[in-house]
Amino acid sequence: MVDQQAELSWTEDRIPVSDRFDDPYFSLENGLAETRHVFLAGNSLPERFRPGFHIAELGFGTGLNMLTAWAAWEGAGMTGPLLFTSFEAYPMAPGDMARALAAFPELAPWVERFLPAWTGARCDLGTLQLDVVQGDARQTLPEWTGRADAWFLDGFSPAKNPELWQKDLLTHVANRTAPGGTVATYTAAGFVRRGLEAAGFAVTRVPGYGRKRHMTQGVRP
Ligand SMILES: C[S@@+](CC[C@H](N)C(=O)[O-])C[C@H]1O[C@@H](n2cnc3c(N)ncnc32)[C@H](O)[C@@H]1O
């Protein structure tokens, strides 16, 4: 539905900013480095990669996190598919994704394989099995039957997008996490940390990326 598509503005002609949430899709400093710090290192990746590893994400956006994880997966020598499921309510038009991802030439080999194959829901690219579940995660996640080894919690800032950080949703995240599985997010907001703790994660505050002093990690015992 066209009215559910992401509507964007661009800063410095390269970083997409959501008109609906008034927030950028990734770090104004260096989106790729932030993704590696927060979502890969925050989930002890690539060290934990093993065949069949499943990453799930709240907020697919430009696909930057997925592409960064897929590149790391191949970089770690994995030859089977990385399972990656992302929940997205307002899908971005492929042309906008291409424009945003052009800021990361290092990812070009993966962007060039992904975008031509991308129809907006599922794709199988040998070393990547991607499933983007469209709709509001508050409705779609409770219906999901998969189980993730690592979660990327990447809604817009909790102040602007509180629905993606609410306690009920974080409880569904915990229920869909394998024992010993992890979550990571760039935010250190107290209510998010408390929500993750209430959901059963052992939560730690660790140094964030760039100007952000802290971020949050959690492990499901
Ligand atoms: C910070 S952006 C994600 C950036 C993305 N991970 C990337 O690699 O580009 C947040 C995303 O959450 C999505 N979103 C916001 N509220 C949502 C909801 N209730 N359910 C599902 N997705 C939502 C937005 O449309 C947006 O794409």
JSON list of C-alpha atoms and ligand atoms in Angstrom, two decimals:
[
{"chain": "A", "resi": 1, "resn": "MET", "atom": "CA", "xyz": [0.00, 0.00, 0.00]},
{"chain": "A", "resi": 2, "resn": "VAL", "atom": "CA", "xyz": [1.49, 3.28, -1.08]},
{"chain": "A", "resi": 3, "resn": "ASP", "atom": "CA", "xyz": [0.42, 5.14, 2.08]},
{"chain": "A", "resi": 4, "resn": "GLN", "atom": "CA", "xyz": [2.42, 2.62, 4.15]},
{"chain": "A", "resi": 5, "resn": "GLN", "atom": "CA", "xyz": [5.65, 3.23, 2.25]},
{"chain": "A", "resi": 6, "resn": "ALA", "atom": "CA", "xyz": [8.48, 5.09, 3.91]},
{"chain": "A", "resi": 7, "resn": "GLU", "atom": "CA", "xyz": [8.52, 8.79, 3.06]},
{"chain": "A", "resi": 8, "resn": "LEU", "atom": "CA", "xyz": [11.94, 10.32, 3.25]},
{"chain": "A", "resi": 9, "resn": "SER", "atom": "CA", "xyz": [14.02, 13.45, 3.24]},
{"chain": "A", "resi": 10, "resn": "TRP", "atom": "CA", "xyz": [17.79, 13.38, 2.77]},
{"chain": "A", "resi": 11, "resn": "THR", "atom": "CA", "xyz": [20.50, 15.09, 4.81]},
{"chain": "A", "resi": 12, "resn": "GLU", "atom": "CA", "xyz": [23.76, 16.02, 3.08]},
{"chain": "A", "resi": 13, "resn": "ASP", "atom": "CA", "xyz": [22.12, 14.35, 0.07]},
{"chain": "A", "resi": 14, "resn": "ARG", "atom": "CA", "xyz": [22.94, 10.86, 1.36]},
{"chain": "A", "resi": 15, "resn": "ILE", "atom": "CA", "xyz": [21.41, 9.98, 4.73]},
{"chain": "A", "resi": 16, "resn": "PRO", "atom": "CA", "xyz": [17.70, 9.14, 4.65]},
{"chain": "A", "resi": 17, "resn": "VAL", "atom": "CA", "xyz": [15.54, 10.70, 7.36]},
{"chain": "A", "resi": 18, "resn": "SER", "atom": "CA", "xyz": [12.02, 9.38, 7.98]},
{"chain": "A", "resi": 19, "resn": "ASP", "atom": "CA", "xyz": [9.37, 12.08, 7.60]},
{"chain": "A", "resi": 20, "resn": "ARG", "atom": "CA", "xyz": [6.97, 10.01, 9.74]},
{"chain": "A", "resi": 21, "resn": "PHE", "atom": "CA", "xyz": [9.38, 9.58, 12.67]},
{"chain": "A", "resi": 22, "resn": "ASP", "atom": "CA", "xyz": [11.62, 12.62, 12.08]},
{"chain": "A", "resi": 23, "resn": "ASP", "atom": "CA", "xyz": [14.71, 10.48, 12.68]},
{"chain": "A", "resi": 24, "resn": "PRO", "atom": "CA", "xyz": [17.64, 9.29, 10.49]},
{"chain": "A", "resi": 25, "resn": "TYR", "atom": "CA", "xyz": [17.84, 5.62, 9.44]},
{"chain": "A", "resi": 26, "resn": "PHE", "atom": "CA", "xyz": [21.46, 5.31, 10.53]},
{"chain": "A", "resi": 27, "resn": "SER", "atom": "CA", "xyz": [24.25, 7.18, 12.26]},
{"chain": "A", "resi": 28, "resn": "LEU", "atom": "CA", "xyz": [25.08, 10.58, 10.85]},
{"chain": "A", "resi": 29, "resn": "GLU", "atom": "CA", "xyz": [28.72, 9.80, 11.70]},
{"chain": "A", "resi": 30, "resn": "ASN", "atom": "CA", "xyz": [29.33, 6.44, 10.01]},
{"chain": "A", "resi": 31, "resn": "GLY", "atom": "CA", "xyz": [26.42, 4.04, 9.66]},
{"chain": "A", "resi": 32, "resn": "LEU", "atom": "CA", "xyz": [28.52, 1.01, 8.72]},
{"chain": "A", "resi": 33, "resn": "ALA", "atom": "CA", "xyz": [30.94, 1.37, 11.63]},
{"chain": "A", "resi": 34, "resn": "GLU", "atom": "CA", "xyz": [28.01, 1.88, 14.00]},
{"chain": "A", "resi": 35, "resn": "THR", "atom": "CA", "xyz": [26.28, -1.26, 12.71]},
{"chain": "A", "resi": 36, "resn": "ARG", "atom": "CA", "xyz": [29.47, -3.28, 13.21]},
{"chain": "A", "resi": 37, "resn": "HIS", "atom": "CA", "xyz": [29.93, -1.96, 16.73]},
{"chain": "A", "resi": 38, "resn": "VAL", "atom": "CA", "xyz": [26.36, -2.11, 17.96]},
{"chain": "A", "resi": 39, "resn": "PHE", "atom": "CA", "xyz": [24.77, -5.05, 16.19]},
{"chain": "A", "resi": 40, "resn": "LEU", "atom": "CA", "xyz": [27.67, -7.35, 15.27]},
{"chain": "A", "resi": 41, "resn": "ALA", "atom": "CA", "xyz": [30.06, -6.87, 18.21]},
{"chain": "A", "resi": 42, "resn": "GLY", "atom": "CA", "xyz": [27.03, -6.27, 20.49]},
{"chain": "A", "resi": 43, "resn": "ASN", "atom": "CA", "xyz": [25.87, -9.83, 19.68]},
{"chain": "A", "resi": 44, "resn": "SER", "atom": "CA", "xyz": [29.44, -11.27, 19.73]},
{"chain": "A", "resi": 45, "resn": "LEU", "atom": "CA", "xyz": [29.44, -11.67, 15.95]},
{"chain": "A", "resi": 46, "resn": "PRO", "atom": "CA", "xyz": [31.02, -12.96, 13.82]},
{"chain": "A", "resi": 47, "resn": "GLU", "atom": "CA", "xyz": [32.53, -15.19, 16.56]},
{"chain": "A", "resi": 48, "resn": "ARG", "atom": "CA", "xyz": [29.20, -16.93, 17.30]},
{"chain": "A", "resi": 49, "resn": "PHE", "atom": "CA", "xyz": [28.36, -17.69, 13.68]},
{"chain": "A", "resi": 50, "resn": "ARG", "atom": "CA", "xyz": [27.70, -21.39, 13.06]},
{"chain": "A", "resi": 51, "resn": "PRO", "atom": "CA", "xyz": [25.70, -23.19, 10.36]},
{"chain": "A", "resi": 52, "resn": "GLY", "atom": "CA", "xyz": [21.99, -22.33, 10.57]},
{"chain": "A", "resi": 53, "resn": "PHE", "atom": "CA", "xyz": [22.57, -19.15, 12.58]},
{"chain": "A", "resi": 54, "resn": "HIS", "atom": "CA", "xyz": [19.43, -16.99, 12.67]},
{"chain": "A", "resi": 55, "resn": "ILE", "atom": "CA", "xyz": [19.43, -13.21, 13.11]},
{"chain": "A", "resi": 56, "resn": "ALA", "atom": "CA", "xyz": [16.16, -11.32, 13.61]},
{"chain": "A", "resi": 57, "resn": "GLU", "atom": "CA", "xyz": [15.68, -7.58, 13.49]},
{"chain": "A", "resi": 58, "resn": "LEU", "atom": "CA", "xyz": [13.11, -4.96, 14.37]},
{"chain": "A", "resi": 59, "resn": "GLY", "atom": "CA", "xyz": [13.20, -2.38, 11.53]},
{"chain": "A", "resi": 60, "resn": "PHE", "atom": "CA", "xyz": [14.64, -3.42, 8.14]},
{"chain": "A", "resi": 61, "resn": "GLY", "atom": "CA", "xyz": [14.94, 0.15, 6.84]},
{"chain": "A", "resi": 62, "resn": "THR", "atom": "CA", "xyz": [17.63, 0.43, 4.16]},
{"chain": "A", "resi": 63, "resn": "GLY", "atom": "CA", "xyz": [18.91, -3.13, 4.69]},
{"chain": "A", "resi": 64, "resn": "LEU", "atom": "CA", "xyz": [22.25, -1.79, 5.94]},
{"chain": "A", "resi": 65, "resn": "ASN", "atom": "CA", "xyz": [22.33, -4.05, 9.01]},
{"chain": "A", "resi": 66, "resn": "MET", "atom": "CA", "xyz": [21.37, -7.12, 6.98]},
{"chain": "A", "resi": 67, "resn": "LEU", "atom": "CA", "xyz": [24.02, -6.41, 4.34]},
{"chain": "A", "resi": 68, "resn": "THR", "atom": "CA", "xyz": [26.68, -5.80, 6.98]},
{"chain": "A", "resi": 69, "resn": "ALA", "atom": "CA", "xyz": [25.81, -9.09, 8.69]},
{"chain": "A", "resi": 70, "resn": "TRP", "atom": "CA", "xyz": [25.74, -11.01, 5.40]},
{"chain": "A", "resi": 71, "resn": "ALA", "atom": "CA", "xyz": [29.15, -9.59, 4.40]},
{"chain": "A", "resi": 72, "resn": "ALA", "atom": "CA", "xyz": [30.54, -10.62, 7.82]},
{"chain": "A", "resi": 73, "resn": "TRP", "atom": "CA", "xyz": [29.00, -14.09, 7.41]},
{"chain": "A", "resi": 74, "resn": "GLU", "atom": "CA", "xyz": [30.74, -14.64, 4.09]},
{"chain": "A", "resi": 75, "resn": "GLY", "atom": "CA", "xyz": [33.89, -13.00, 5.46]},
{"chain": "A", "resi": 76, "resn": "ALA", "atom": "CA", "xyz": [33.89, -15.61, 8.23]},
{"chain": "A", "resi": 77, "resn": "GLY", "atom": "CA", "xyz": [33.94, -18.34, 5.57]},
{"chain": "A", "resi": 78, "resn": "MET", "atom": "CA", "xyz": [30.37, -19.56, 6.10]},
{"chain": "A", "resi": 79, "resn": "THR", "atom": "CA", "xyz": [29.10, -21.34, 3.00]},
{"chain": "A", "resi": 80, "resn": "GLY", "atom": "CA", "xyz": [25.52, -22.26, 4.01]},
{"chain": "A", "resi": 81, "resn": "PRO", "atom": "CA", "xyz": [22.74, -19.69, 4.35]},
{"chain": "A", "resi": 82, "resn": "LEU", "atom": "CA", "xyz": [22.57, -17.04, 7.06]},
{"chain": "A", "resi": 83, "resn": "LEU", "atom": "CA", "xyz": [18.93, -16.86, 8.13]},
{"chain": "A", "resi": 84, "resn": "PHE", "atom": "CA", "xyz": [17.87, -13.24, 8.53]},
{"chain": "A", "resi": 85, "resn": "THR", "atom": "CA", "xyz": [14.31, -12.22, 9.45]},
{"chain": "A", "resi": 86, "resn": "SER", "atom": "CA", "xyz": [13.38, -8.56, 9.75]},
{"chain": "A", "resi": 87, "resn": "PHE", "atom": "CA", "xyz": [10.10, -6.92, 10.77]},
{"chain": "A", "resi": 88, "resn": "GLU", "atom": "CA", "xyz": [9.19, -3.74, 8.88]},
{"chain": "A", "resi": 89, "resn": "ALA", "atom": "CA", "xyz": [5.99, -1.67, 8.85]},
{"chain": "A", "resi": 90, "resn": "TYR", "atom": "CA", "xyz": [6.95, 0.97, 6.28]},
{"chain": "A", "resi": 91, "resn": "PRO", "atom": "CA", "xyz": [9.11, -0.60, 3.56]},
{"chain": "A", "resi": 92, "resn": "MET", "atom": "CA", "xyz": [11.50, 1.66, 1.74]},
{"chain": "A", "resi": 93, "resn": "ALA", "atom": "CA", "xyz": [11.32, 1.90, -2.06]},
{"chain": "A", "resi": 94, "resn": "PRO", "atom": "CA", "xyz": [14.25, -0.01, -3.67]},
{"chain": "A", "resi": 95, "resn": "GLY", "atom": "CA", "xyz": [15.45, 3.20, -5.36]},
{"chain": "A", "resi": 96, "resn": "ASP", "atom": "CA", "xyz": [15.72, 4.89, -1.96]},
{"chain": "A", "resi": 97, "resn": "MET", "atom": "CA", "xyz": [17.56, 1.87, -0.55]},
{"chain": "A", "resi": 98, "resn": "ALA", "atom": "CA", "xyz": [20.04, 2.04, -3.43]},
{"chain": "A", "resi": 99, "resn": "ARG", "atom": "CA", "xyz": [20.61, 5.75, -2.85]},
{"chain": "A", "resi": 100, "resn": "ALA", "atom": "CA", "xyz": [21.19, 5.26, 0.89]},
{"chain": "A", "resi": 101, "resn": "LEU", "atom": "CA", "xyz": [23.46, 2.24, 0.45]},
{"chain": "A", "resi": 102, "resn": "ALA", "atom": "CA", "xyz": [25.63, 4.06, -2.10]},
{"chain": "A", "resi": 103, "resn": "ALA", "atom": "CA", "xyz": [27.25, 5.76, 0.92]},
{"chain": "A", "resi": 104, "resn": "PHE", "atom": "CA", "xyz": [28.98, 2.42, 1.73]},
{"chain": "A", "resi": 105, "resn": "PRO", "atom": "CA", "xyz": [31.20, 1.39, -1.19]},
{"chain": "A", "resi": 106, "resn": "GLU", "atom": "CA", "xyz": [32.66, -1.40, 0.96]},
{"chain": "A", "resi": 107, "resn": "LEU", "atom": "CA", "xyz": [29.27, -3.12, 0.82]},
{"chain": "A", "resi": 108, "resn": "ALA", "atom": "CA", "xyz": [28.84, -2.70, -2.94]},
{"chain": "A", "resi": 109, "resn": "PRO", "atom": "CA", "xyz": [29.53, -6.39, -3.78]},
{"chain": "A", "resi": 110, "resn": "TRP", "atom": "CA", "xyz": [26.60, -7.43, -1.51]},
{"chain": "A", "resi": 111, "resn": "VAL", "atom": "CA", "xyz": [24.32, -4.53, -2.51]},
{"chain": "A", "resi": 112, "resn": "GLU", "atom": "CA", "xyz": [24.82, -5.49, -6.19]},
{"chain": "A", "resi": 113, "resn": "ARG", "atom": "CA", "xyz": [23.71, -9.05, -5.51]},
{"chain": "A", "resi": 114, "resn": "PHE", "atom": "CA", "xyz": [20.85, -8.11, -3.20]},
{"chain": "A", "resi": 115, "resn": "LEU", "atom": "CA", "xyz": [18.97, -5.22, -4.81]},
{"chain": "A", "resi": 116, "resn": "PRO", "atom": "CA", "xyz": [18.29, -6.79, -8.22]},
{"chain": "A", "resi": 117, "resn": "ALA", "atom": "CA", "xyz": [16.86, -9.86, -6.45]},
{"chain": "A", "resi": 118, "resn": "TRP", "atom": "CA", "xyz": [14.79, -7.84, -3.98]},
{"chain": "A", "resi": 119, "resn": "THR", "atom": "CA", "xyz": [11.02, -8.01, -4.41]},
{"chain": "A", "resi": 120, "resn": "GLY", "atom": "CA", "xyz": [10.14, -6.84, -0.90]},
{"chain": "A", "resi": 121, "resn": "ALA", "atom": "CA", "xyz": [9.47, -9.99, 1.09]},
{"chain": "A", "resi": 122, "resn": "ARG", "atom": "CA", "xyz": [11.78, -12.98, 0.69]},
{"chain": "A", "resi": 123, "resn": "CYS", "atom": "CA", "xyz": [14.93, -13.78, -1.17]},
{"chain": "A", "resi": 124, "resn": "ASP", "atom": "CA", "xyz": [17.33, -16.67, -1.31]},
{"chain": "A", "resi": 125, "resn": "LEU", "atom": "CA", "xyz": [20.84, -15.77, -2.39]},
{"chain": "A", "resi": 126, "resn": "GLY", "atom": "CA", "xyz": [22.70, -18.96, -1.47]},
{"chain": "A", "resi": 127, "resn": "THR", "atom": "CA", "xyz": [24.54, -17.66, 1.59]},
{"chain": "A", "resi": 128, "resn": "LEU", "atom": "CA", "xyz": [21.53, -15.52, 2.61]},
{"chain": "A", "resi": 129, "resn": "GLN", "atom": "CA", "xyz": [17.95, -16.49, 3.30]},
{"chain": "A", "resi": 130, "resn": "LEU", "atom": "CA", "xyz": [16.13, -13.24, 3.95]},
{"chain": "A", "resi": 131, "resn": "ASP", "atom": "CA", "xyz": [12.54, -12.88, 5.11]},
{"chain": "A", "resi": 132, "resn": "VAL", "atom": "CA", "xyz": [11.15, -9.38, 5.67]},
{"chain": "A", "resi": 133, "resn": "VAL", "atom": "CA", "xyz": [7.83, -9.62, 7.50]},
{"chain": "A", "resi": 134, "resn": "GLN", "atom": "CA", "xyz": [5.72, -6.64, 6.50]},
{"chain": "A", "resi": 135, "resn": "GLY", "atom": "CA", "xyz": [3.39, -4.94, 8.96]},
{"chain": "A", "resi": 136, "resn": "ASP", "atom": "CA", "xyz": [3.48, -3.51, 12.44]},
{"chain": "A", "resi": 137, "resn": "ALA", "atom": "CA", "xyz": [5.81, -5.68, 14.53]},
{"chain": "A", "resi": 138, "resn": "ARG", "atom": "CA", "xyz": [3.35, -5.44, 17.43]},
{"chain": "A", "resi": 139, "resn": "GLN", "atom": "CA", "xyz": [1.01, -7.57, 15.33]},
{"chain": "A", "resi": 140, "resn": "THR", "atom": "CA", "xyz": [3.41, -9.65, 13.24]},
{"chain": "A", "resi": 141, "resn": "LEU", "atom": "CA", "xyz": [6.01, -10.68, 15.84]},
{"chain": "A", "resi": 142, "resn": "PRO", "atom": "CA", "xyz": [3.52, -12.42, 18.17]},
{"chain": "A", "resi": 143, "resn": "GLU", "atom": "CA", "xyz": [2.47, -14.54, 15.16]},
{"chain": "A", "resi": 144, "resn": "TRP", "atom": "CA", "xyz": [6.02, -15.44, 14.20]},
{"chain": "A", "resi": 145, "resn": "THR", "atom": "CA", "xyz": [7.06, -19.01, 14.95]},
{"chain": "A", "resi": 146, "resn": "GLY", "atom": "CA", "xyz": [10.80, -18.70, 14.27]},
{"chain": "A", "resi": 147, "resn": "ARG", "atom": "CA", "xyz": [13.57, -18.47, 16.87]},
{"chain": "A", "resi": 148, "resn": "ALA", "atom": "CA", "xyz": [16.56, -16.17, 16.63]},
{"chain": "A", "resi": 149, "resn": "ASP", "atom": "CA", "xyz": [20.08, -16.63, 17.97]},
{"chain": "A", "resi": 150, "resn": "ALA", "atom": "CA", "xyz": [20.68, -12.86, 17.86]},
{"chain": "A", "resi": 151, "resn": "TRP", "atom": "CA", "xyz": [18.38, -9.85, 17.68]},
{"chain": "A", "resi": 152, "resn": "PHE", "atom": "CA", "xyz": [19.11, -6.42, 16.24]},
{"chain": "A", "resi": 153, "resn": "LEU", "atom": "CA", "xyz": [16.73, -3.99, 17.97]},
{"chain": "A", "resi": 154, "resn": "ASP", "atom": "CA", "xyz": [16.84, -1.06, 15.58]},
{"chain": "A", "resi": 155, "resn": "GLY", "atom": "CA", "xyz": [13.68, 1.01, 15.82]},
{"chain": "A", "resi": 156, "resn": "PHE", "atom": "CA", "xyz": [13.96, 4.75, 15.53]},
{"chain": "A", "resi": 157, "resn": "SER", "atom": "CA", "xyz": [14.89, 6.48, 18.77]},
{"chain": "A", "resi": 158, "resn": "PRO", "atom": "CA", "xyz": [12.74, 5.31, 21.70]},
{"chain": "A", "resi": 159, "resn": "ALA", "atom": "CA", "xyz": [11.44, 8.87, 22.16]},
{"chain": "A", "resi": 160, "resn": "LYS", "atom": "CA", "xyz": [10.18, 9.03, 18.57]},
{"chain": "A", "resi": 161, "resn": "ASN", "atom": "CA", "xyz": [9.20, 5.42, 17.97]},
{"chain": "A", "resi": 162, "resn": "PRO", "atom": "CA", "xyz": [8.15, 4.14, 21.45]},
{"chain": "A", "resi": 163, "resn": "GLU", "atom": "CA", "xyz": [5.86, 1.45, 19.99]},
{"chain": "A", "resi": 164, "resn": "LEU", "atom": "CA", "xyz": [8.90, -0.55, 18.84]},
{"chain": "A", "resi": 165, "resn": "TRP", "atom": "CA", "xyz": [10.45, -0.56, 22.33]},
{"chain": "A", "resi": 166, "resn": "GLN", "atom": "CA", "xyz": [7.47, -1.37, 24.53]},
{"chain": "A", "resi": 167, "resn": "LYS", "atom": "CA", "xyz": [7.66, -4.06, 27.18]},
{"chain": "A", "resi": 168, "resn": "ASP", "atom": "CA", "xyz": [5.09, -6.37, 25.55]},
{"chain": "A", "resi": 169, "resn": "LEU", "atom": "CA", "xyz": [7.03, -6.41, 22.30]},
{"chain": "A", "resi": 170, "resn": "LEU", "atom": "CA", "xyz": [10.33, -7.06, 24.13]},
{"chain": "A", "resi": 171, "resn": "THR", "atom": "CA", "xyz": [8.64, -10.01, 25.85]},
{"chain": "A", "resi": 172, "resn": "HIS", "atom": "CA", "xyz": [7.78, -11.43, 22.42]},
{"chain": "A", "resi": 173, "resn": "VAL", "atom": "CA", "xyz": [11.42, -10.86, 21.41]},
{"chain": "A", "resi": 174, "resn": "ALA", "atom": "CA", "xyz": [12.53, -12.90, 24.45]},
{"chain": "A", "resi": 175, "resn": "ASN", "atom": "CA", "xyz": [10.01, -15.66, 23.67]},
{"chain": "A", "resi": 176, "resn": "ARG", "atom": "CA", "xyz": [11.44, -15.90, 20.16]},
{"chain": "A", "resi": 177, "resn": "THR", "atom": "CA", "xyz": [15.10, -16.06, 21.29]},
{"chain": "A", "resi": 178, "resn": "ALA", "atom": "CA", "xyz": [17.00, -19.35, 21.53]},
{"chain": "A", "resi": 179, "resn": "PRO", "atom": "CA", "xyz": [18.47, -20.20, 24.96]},
{"chain": "A", "resi": 180, "resn": "GLY", "atom": "CA", "xyz": [21.83, -18.43, 25.16]},
{"chain": "A", "resi": 181, "resn": "GLY", "atom": "CA", "xyz": [20.68, -16.08, 22.40]},
{"chain": "A", "resi": 182, "resn": "THR", "atom": "CA", "xyz": [21.37, -12.36, 22.54]},
{"chain": "A", "resi": 183, "resn": "VAL", "atom": "CA", "xyz": [19.93, -8.91, 21.82]},
{"chain": "A", "resi": 184, "resn": "ALA", "atom": "CA", "xyz": [21.77, -5.69, 21.08]},
{"chain": "A", "resi": 185, "resn": "THR", "atom": "CA", "xyz": [20.64, -2.13, 20.56]},
{"chain": "A", "resi": 186, "resn": "TYR", "atom": "CA", "xyz": [22.24, 1.28, 20.22]},
{"chain": "A", "resi": 187, "resn": "THR", "atom": "CA", "xyz": [20.04, 2.80, 22.92]},
{"chain": "A", "resi": 188, "resn": "ALA", "atom": "CA", "xyz": [20.71, 2.83, 26.66]},
{"chain": "A", "resi": 189, "resn": "ALA", "atom": "CA", "xyz": [17.27, 4.27, 27.49]},
{"chain": "A", "resi": 190, "resn": "GLY", "atom": "CA", "xyz": [16.26, 3.14, 30.99]},
{"chain": "A", "resi": 191, "resn": "PHE", "atom": "CA", "xyz": [12.79, 1.94, 30.00]},
{"chain": "A", "resi": 192, "resn": "VAL", "atom": "CA", "xyz": [14.24, -0.24, 27.24]},
{"chain": "A", "resi": 193, "resn": "ARG", "atom": "CA", "xyz": [16.77, -1.79, 29.61]},
{"chain": "A", "resi": 194, "resn": "ARG", "atom": "CA", "xyz": [14.05, -2.42, 32.19]},
{"chain": "A", "resi": 195, "resn": "GLY", "atom": "CA", "xyz": [11.76, -3.88, 29.51]},
{"chain": "A", "resi": 196, "resn": "LEU", "atom": "CA", "xyz": [14.49, -6.30, 28.42]},
{"chain": "A", "resi": 197, "resn": "GLU", "atom": "CA", "xyz": [15.16, -7.30, 32.04]},
{"chain": "A", "resi": 198, "resn": "ALA", "atom": "CA", "xyz": [11.47, -7.83, 32.70]},
{"chain": "A", "resi": 199, "resn": "ALA", "atom": "CA", "xyz": [11.37, -10.02, 29.58]},
{"chain": "A", "resi": 200, "resn": "GLY", "atom": "CA", "xyz": [14.06, -12.25, 31.10]},
{"chain": "A", "resi": 201, "resn": "PHE", "atom": "CA", "xyz": [17.30, -11.00, 29.52]},
{"chain": "A", "resi": 202, "resn": "ALA", "atom": "CA", "xyz": [20.45, -10.49, 31.58]},
{"chain": "A", "resi": 203, "resn": "VAL", "atom": "CA", "xyz": [21.19, -6.92, 30.51]},
{"chain": "A", "resi": 204, "resn": "THR", "atom": "CA", "xyz": [24.49, -5.04, 30.39]},
{"chain": "A", "resi": 205, "resn": "ARG", "atom": "CA", "xyz": [25.26, -1.44, 29.51]},
{"chain": "A", "resi": 206, "resn": "VAL", "atom": "CA", "xyz": [28.42, -1.20, 27.41]},
{"chain": "A", "resi": 207, "resn": "PRO", "atom": "CA", "xyz": [30.23, 1.60, 25.53]},
{"chain": "A", "resi": 208, "resn": "GLY", "atom": "CA", "xyz": [28.23, 2.90, 22.56]},
{"chain": "A", "resi": 209, "resn": "TYR", "atom": "CA", "xyz": [29.41, 4.04, 19.16]},
{"chain": "A", "resi": 210, "resn": "GLY", "atom": "CA", "xyz": [30.78, 7.51, 18.50]},
{"chain": "A", "resi": 211, "resn": "ARG", "atom": "CA", "xyz": [29.10, 10.18, 20.55]},
{"chain": "A", "resi": 212, "resn": "LYS", "atom": "CA", "xyz": [26.77, 7.69, 22.25]},
{"chain": "A", "resi": 213, "resn": "ARG", "atom": "CA", "xyz": [28.28, 6.87, 25.62]},
{"chain": "A", "resi": 214, "resn": "HIS", "atom": "CA", "xyz": [26.34, 3.67, 26.16]},
{"chain": "A", "resi": 215, "resn": "MET", "atom": "CA", "xyz": [24.40, 0.97, 24.37]},
{"chain": "A", "resi": 216, "resn": "THR", "atom": "CA", "xyz": [22.64, -2.16, 25.61]},
{"chain": "A", "resi": 217, "resn": "GLN", "atom": "CA", "xyz": [23.31, -5.88, 25.30]},
{"chain": "A", "resi": 218, "resn": "GLY", "atom": "CA", "xyz": [21.26, -8.75, 26.66]},
{"chain": "A", "resi": 219, "resn": "VAL", "atom": "CA", "xyz": [21.61, -12.52, 26.94]},
{"chain": "A", "resi": 220, "resn": "ARG", "atom": "CA", "xyz": [18.77, -14.97, 27.39]},
{"chain": "A", "resi": 221, "resn": "PRO", "atom": "CA", "xyz": [19.92, -17.40, 30.07]},
{"chain": "B", "resi": 1, "resn": "LIG", "atom": "C1", "xyz": [16.29, 3.09, 12.41]},
{"chain": "B", "resi": 1, "resn": "LIG", "atom": "S1", "xyz": [15.29, 2.42, 11.15]},
{"chain": "B", "resi": 1, "resn": "LIG", "atom": "C2", "xyz": [16.02, 0.83, 10.82]},
{"chain": "B", "resi": 1, "resn": "LIG", "atom": "C3", "xyz": [17.31, 0.90, 10.07]},
{"chain": "B", "resi": 1, "resn": "LIG", "atom": "C4", "xyz": [17.69, -0.43, 9.46]},
{"chain": "B", "resi": 1, "resn": "LIG", "atom": "N1", "xyz": [17.92, -1.48, 10.42]},
{"chain": "B", "resi": 1, "resn": "LIG", "atom": "C5", "xyz": [18.80, -0.32, 8.46]},
{"chain": "B", "resi": 1, "resn": "LIG", "atom": "O1", "xyz": [19.71, -1.18, 8.46]},
{"chain": "B", "resi": 1, "resn": "LIG", "atom": "O2", "xyz": [18.74, 0.58, 7.63]},
{"chain": "B", "resi": 1, "resn": "LIG", "atom": "C6", "xyz": [13.81, 1.93, 12.00]},
{"chain": "B", "resi": 1, "resn": "LIG", "atom": "C7", "xyz": [12.85, 1.12, 11.16]},
{"chain": "B", "resi": 1, "resn": "LIG", "atom": "O3", "xyz": [11.77, 0.67, 11.98]},
{"chain": "B", "resi": 1, "resn": "LIG", "atom": "C8", "xyz": [10.58, 0.69, 11.21]},
{"chain": "B", "resi": 1, "resn": "LIG", "atom": "N2", "xyz": [9.43, 0.71, 12.11]},
{"chain": "B", "resi": 1, "resn": "LIG", "atom": "C9", "xyz": [8.99, 1.72, 12.90]},
{"chain": "B", "resi": 1, "resn": "LIG", "atom": "N3", "xyz": [7.91, 1.35, 13.62]},
{"chain": "B", "resi": 1, "resn": "LIG", "atom": "C10", "xyz": [7.66, 0.06, 13.29]},
{"chain": "B", "resi": 1, "resn": "LIG", "atom": "C11", "xyz": [6.68, -0.91, 13.72]},
{"chain": "B", "resi": 1, "resn": "LIG", "atom": "N4", "xyz": [5.74, -0.58, 14.63]},
{"chain": "B", "resi": 1, "resn": "LIG", "atom": "N5", "xyz": [6.74, -2.15, 13.19]},
{"chain": "B", "resi": 1, "resn": "LIG", "atom": "C12", "xyz": [7.70, -2.48, 12.29]},
{"chain": "B", "resi": 1, "resn": "LIG", "atom": "N6", "xyz": [8.64, -1.62, 11.84]},
{"chain": "B", "resi": 1, "resn": "LIG", "atom": "C13", "xyz": [8.62, -0.37, 12.33]},
{"chain": "B", "resi": 1, "resn": "LIG", "atom": "C14", "xyz": [10.75, 1.95, 10.38]},
{"chain": "B", "resi": 1, "resn": "LIG", "atom": "O4", "xyz": [9.90, 1.97, 9.25]},
{"chain": "B", "resi": 1, "resn": "LIG", "atom": "C15", "xyz": [12.23, 1.90, 10.03]},
{"chain": "B", "resi": 1, "resn": "LIG", "atom": "O5", "xyz": [12.46, 1.25, 8.82]}
]
